[in-house]
Coordinates of C-alpha atoms and ligand atoms in Angstrom, one line a residue:
M345 CA -22.1 31.8 41.2
N346 CA -23.0 30.5 37.8
L347 CA -20.1 32.4 36.3
I348 CA -17.6 30.6 38.5
W349 CA -18.9 27.2 37.3
V350 CA -18.7 28.3 33.7
C351 CA -15.1 29.4 34.2
L352 CA -14.2 26.2 36.0
F353 CA -15.6 24.0 33.3
A354 CA -13.8 26.1 30.6
V355 CA -10.5 25.7 32.4
V356 CA -11.0 21.9 32.9
G357 CA -12.2 21.4 29.3
V358 CA -9.2 23.2 27.8
T359 CA -6.7 21.4 30.0
Y360 CA -8.3 18.0 29.2
G361 CA -8.3 18.8 25.5
A362 CA -4.7 19.8 25.5
R363 CA -3.7 16.6 27.5
R364 CA -5.5 14.4 24.9
G365 CA -3.2 15.8 22.2
P366 CA -3.8 15.8 18.5
R367 CA -6.7 13.6 17.1
Q368 CA -5.6 10.1 16.3
L369 CA -6.6 8.2 13.2
Y370 CA -8.5 4.9 13.6
Y371 CA -6.4 2.7 11.5
P372 CA -3.1 1.1 12.4
R373 CA -0.6 3.0 10.2
V374 CA 2.2 0.6 10.6
A375 CA 2.6 -3.2 10.6
Y376 CA 1.8 -4.0 14.2
S377 CA 4.8 -3.3 16.4
P378 CA 4.1 -2.6 20.1
Q379 CA 7.5 -1.1 20.8
L380 CA 7.2 1.9 18.5
P381 CA 8.0 5.1 20.4
G382 CA 6.5 8.5 20.4
P383 CA 3.0 10.1 20.6
Y384 CA 2.2 9.2 17.0
P385 CA 2.2 5.4 16.8
G386 CA 4.1 4.2 13.8
I387 CA 5.0 7.6 12.5
N388 CA 7.9 9.8 13.2
P389 CA 6.6 13.4 12.7
Y390 CA 10.1 14.5 11.9
A391 CA 10.6 11.9 9.2
A392 CA 10.5 12.6 5.5
L393 CA 7.3 14.2 4.1
P394 CA 4.9 12.2 2.0
V395 CA 5.9 11.9 -1.7
P396 CA 3.1 12.5 -4.2
G397 CA 2.6 9.5 -6.5
F398 CA 1.6 9.0 -10.1
C399 CA 0.5 5.8 -11.9
K400 CA -0.3 5.5 -15.6
L401 CA -2.4 2.4 -16.3
V402 CA -1.3 -0.1 -18.9
S403 CA -4.0 -2.4 -20.3
A404 CA -3.5 -6.2 -20.0
S405 CA -3.8 -8.1 -23.2
G406 CA -7.4 -8.2 -24.5
S407 CA -8.4 -5.1 -22.6
Q408 CA -8.7 -1.5 -23.7
V409 CA -8.6 -0.1 -20.2
T410 CA -6.3 2.9 -19.6
G411 CA -6.1 5.8 -17.2
E412 CA -4.1 8.0 -15.0
I413 CA -4.0 8.1 -11.2
Y414 CA -2.5 10.6 -8.8
L415 CA -1.9 10.1 -5.1
Q416 CA -1.2 12.7 -2.5
Q417 CA -1.0 13.0 1.2
R418 CA -1.2 16.5 2.8
G419 CA 1.0 15.6 5.8
P420 CA 2.3 12.5 7.7
L421 CA -1.0 12.1 9.6
A422 CA -3.4 13.0 6.7
P423 CA -5.2 10.4 4.6
V424 CA -3.9 9.5 1.2
E425 CA -6.1 11.0 -1.6
I426 CA -6.3 9.1 -4.8
T427 CA -7.7 10.9 -7.8
G428 CA -7.8 10.2 -11.5
M429 CA -9.8 8.8 -14.4
V430 CA -10.0 5.3 -15.8
F431 CA -11.3 4.7 -19.4
G432 CA -12.4 1.7 -21.4
L433 CA -14.4 -0.2 -18.8
T434 CA -17.8 -1.8 -19.0
P435 CA -20.4 0.3 -17.2
G436 CA -20.7 -0.5 -13.4
L437 CA -18.4 -1.5 -10.6
H438 CA -14.9 -2.7 -10.9
G439 CA -12.5 -3.8 -8.2
F440 CA -9.7 -1.4 -7.5
H441 CA -6.7 -2.4 -5.4
I442 CA -3.1 -1.8 -4.5
H443 CA -1.2 -5.1 -5.1
Q444 CA 2.0 -6.1 -3.4
N445 CA 4.6 -6.1 -6.2
G446 CA 5.6 -3.2 -8.4
S447 CA 5.3 -5.2 -11.6
V448 CA 2.9 -5.1 -14.6
A449 CA 4.4 -8.2 -16.1
D450 CA 2.3 -11.1 -17.5
N451 CA -1.0 -9.3 -18.0
C452 CA -0.7 -7.8 -14.5
S453 CA -0.3 -11.1 -12.7
G454 CA 3.3 -10.0 -11.8
A455 CA 1.7 -7.5 -9.4
G456 CA 1.1 -10.5 -7.0
P457 CA -1.6 -10.5 -4.4
H458 CA -3.3 -7.5 -2.6
F459 CA -0.9 -5.4 -0.6
N460 CA -1.4 -6.9 2.9
P461 CA 1.4 -6.0 5.4
N462 CA -0.8 -6.6 8.4
N463 CA -1.7 -10.1 7.3
Q464 CA -5.5 -9.5 7.3
T465 CA -8.3 -10.9 5.2
H466 CA -9.9 -9.0 2.3
G467 CA -12.5 -6.4 3.2
A468 CA -14.2 -3.1 2.4
P469 CA -12.1 0.1 2.4
N470 CA -14.0 1.3 5.5
A471 CA -13.7 -2.0 7.4
M472 CA -11.3 -2.4 10.3
I473 CA -10.2 -5.8 8.9
R474 CA -9.0 -5.3 5.4
H475 CA -5.9 -5.6 3.2
A476 CA -4.1 -2.3 3.2
G477 CA -4.6 -2.3 -0.6
D478 CA -8.4 -2.8 -0.5
F479 CA -9.8 0.4 -2.1
G480 CA -13.1 -1.2 -3.0
N481 CA -14.7 -0.4 -6.3
I482 CA -14.6 2.3 -8.9
I483 CA -17.8 3.0 -10.9
A484 CA -17.8 3.4 -14.7
D485 CA -20.5 5.4 -16.3
P486 CA -22.4 4.4 -19.5
Y487 CA -19.4 5.6 -21.5
G488 CA -17.0 3.3 -19.6
I489 CA -15.4 6.2 -17.8
A490 CA -14.7 6.0 -14.1
P491 CA -13.6 9.3 -12.4
L492 CA -12.2 8.5 -9.0
R493 CA -11.7 10.2 -5.7
I494 CA -10.7 7.9 -2.9
I495 CA -9.7 9.2 0.6
D496 CA -7.8 6.4 2.4
P497 CA -6.5 6.7 6.0
Y498 CA -4.8 3.3 6.1
V499 CA -1.9 3.5 3.6
T500 CA 0.8 6.2 3.4
L501 CA 3.1 7.8 0.9
I502 CA 6.0 8.1 3.3
T503 CA 9.0 6.4 1.9
G504 CA 10.2 3.5 4.1
N505 CA 7.0 3.2 6.1
P506 CA 5.7 -0.4 6.0
L507 CA 2.4 0.9 4.7
S508 CA 3.8 3.0 1.9
V509 CA 2.3 2.2 -1.5
L510 CA 5.1 3.8 -3.4
G511 CA 6.6 1.4 -5.9
R512 CA 3.6 -1.0 -5.6
A513 CA 1.0 -1.7 -8.3
I514 CA -2.5 -0.5 -8.8
V515 CA -4.8 -3.0 -10.5
V516 CA -8.3 -2.5 -12.1
H517 CA -10.4 -5.6 -12.3
E518 CA -13.0 -7.0 -14.6
K519 CA -15.7 -7.5 -12.0
E520 CA -17.2 -5.9 -8.9
D521 CA -15.3 -6.5 -5.6
D522 CA -17.7 -8.1 -3.1
L523 CA -15.7 -6.5 -0.3
G524 CA -15.1 -9.8 1.5
K525 CA -18.9 -10.3 2.1
G526 CA -19.3 -13.2 -0.3
E527 CA -20.0 -16.8 0.8
D528 CA -16.9 -18.4 -0.7
E529 CA -13.3 -18.5 0.4
E530 CA -12.1 -16.4 -2.5
S531 CA -14.2 -13.5 -1.2
K532 CA -11.8 -13.2 1.8
K533 CA -8.8 -13.2 -0.5
T534 CA -9.7 -11.2 -3.7
G535 CA -13.3 -10.1 -3.3
N536 CA -14.0 -12.2 -6.5
A537 CA -13.1 -9.2 -8.6
G538 CA -12.1 -11.4 -11.6
K539 CA -9.5 -10.7 -14.2
R540 CA -6.9 -7.9 -14.2
L541 CA -7.8 -5.4 -16.9
A542 CA -5.1 -2.9 -16.3
C543 CA -2.3 -2.1 -13.9
C544 CA 0.6 0.3 -13.2
V545 CA 3.4 0.9 -10.8
I546 CA 3.1 3.9 -8.4
E547 CA 6.1 6.1 -9.0
P548 CA 7.1 9.4 -7.3
L549 CA 5.4 12.3 -9.2
K550 CA 7.8 14.5 -11.0
F551 CA 6.9 18.1 -11.3
Y552 CA 9.3 18.8 -14.1
A553 CA 10.5 17.0 -17.2
Ligands
NAG1016 C1 -1.7 -12.3 -21.7 O1 -3.1 -12.7 -22.0 C2 -3.2 -13.1 -23.4 C3 -4.7 -13.2 -23.6 O2 -5.4 -13.8 -22.5 C4 -2.4 -14.3 -23.6 O3 -2.6 -14.7 -25.0 C5 -1.0 -14.0 -23.3 O4 -0.2 -15.2 -23.4 C6 -0.8 -13.4 -21.9 N1 0.6 -13.0 -21.8 C7 1.3 -13.4 -20.7 C8 2.7 -12.9 -20.7 O5 0.9 -14.1 -19.8
NAG1017 C1 6.2 -10.6 -5.4 O1 7.3 -10.2 -4.6 C2 7.6 -11.2 -3.7 C3 8.7 -10.7 -2.8 O2 9.7 -10.0 -3.5 C4 8.1 -12.5 -4.4 O3 8.4 -13.5 -3.5 C5 6.9 -12.9 -5.3 O4 7.3 -14.0 -6.1 C6 6.4 -11.8 -6.2 N1 5.2 -12.2 -6.9 C7 5.1 -12.2 -8.2 C8 3.8 -12.6 -8.7 O5 6.0 -11.8 -8.9
NAG1018 C1 -1.3 -14.7 8.6 O1 -2.6 -15.1 9.0 C2 -2.9 -16.5 8.8 C3 -4.3 -16.7 9.1 O2 -4.8 -15.9 10.1 C4 -1.9 -17.3 9.6 O3 -2.2 -18.7 9.3 C5 -0.5 -17.0 9.2 O4 0.4 -17.7 10.0 C6 -0.2 -15.5 9.3 N1 1.1 -15.2 8.8 C7 1.9 -14.4 9.4 C8 3.2 -14.2 8.7 O5 1.7 -13.9 10.5
CU1019 CU1 -6.8 -6.4 -7.2
ZN1020 ZN1 -7.9 -7.4 -0.7

């Protein structure tokens, strides 16, 4: 009798699991658009694959900050992995964001505001309400070196997707990003991360010269 129940539960469980389909990510992967078709909201699984990105930081005037950053995404539904090393910082936390414009002009001010296609307020990388470009802080050691490894499920490296960061700028800031938890209005815009020390434009990674 017990065996029958076990078999019944197994069959129902497997059927239910299959009906639910692949695991969904928590974050909206596309600027909100209710009429998007298909089982993967905002993503056409047959569309172009993610393009690996590379970004070589250029220091703004008065700063010595440099570094190299790689971005990759192991499939259309995978999170974006950001790895690299930033040098020449003061020890401690430094705001690290994707900004809207692919420009490093005028001491990085050409990069414009935080990348924010969903028109949200500034927040922590693990918050539901955040700019797409809010990657929080990187941490520099006593030598001023910040190794980084960020796994982000919000943005993509798929060309043409509204949340693609390709061609946009990465900016490293003077101060700690308060992750939108500050008292003032600026906290909900920039996280009070201060001056822009270095920036770069994310370009497709070329595997050969
Ligand atoms: C960059 O910053 C430096 C020092 O703050 C300033 O002298 C210079 O005019 C700035 N350059 C631009 C293009 O804004
Ligand atoms: C950023 O790009 C937008 C749209 O192209 C443009 O309107 C804006 O002036 C740019 N911002 C800066 C700081 O260059
Ligand atoms: C973005 O949000 C702000 C405040 O929530 C609102 O005032 C503004 O109209 C929104 N802009 C767009 C383009 O939806
Ligand atoms: Cu920033
Ligand atoms: Zn932000």
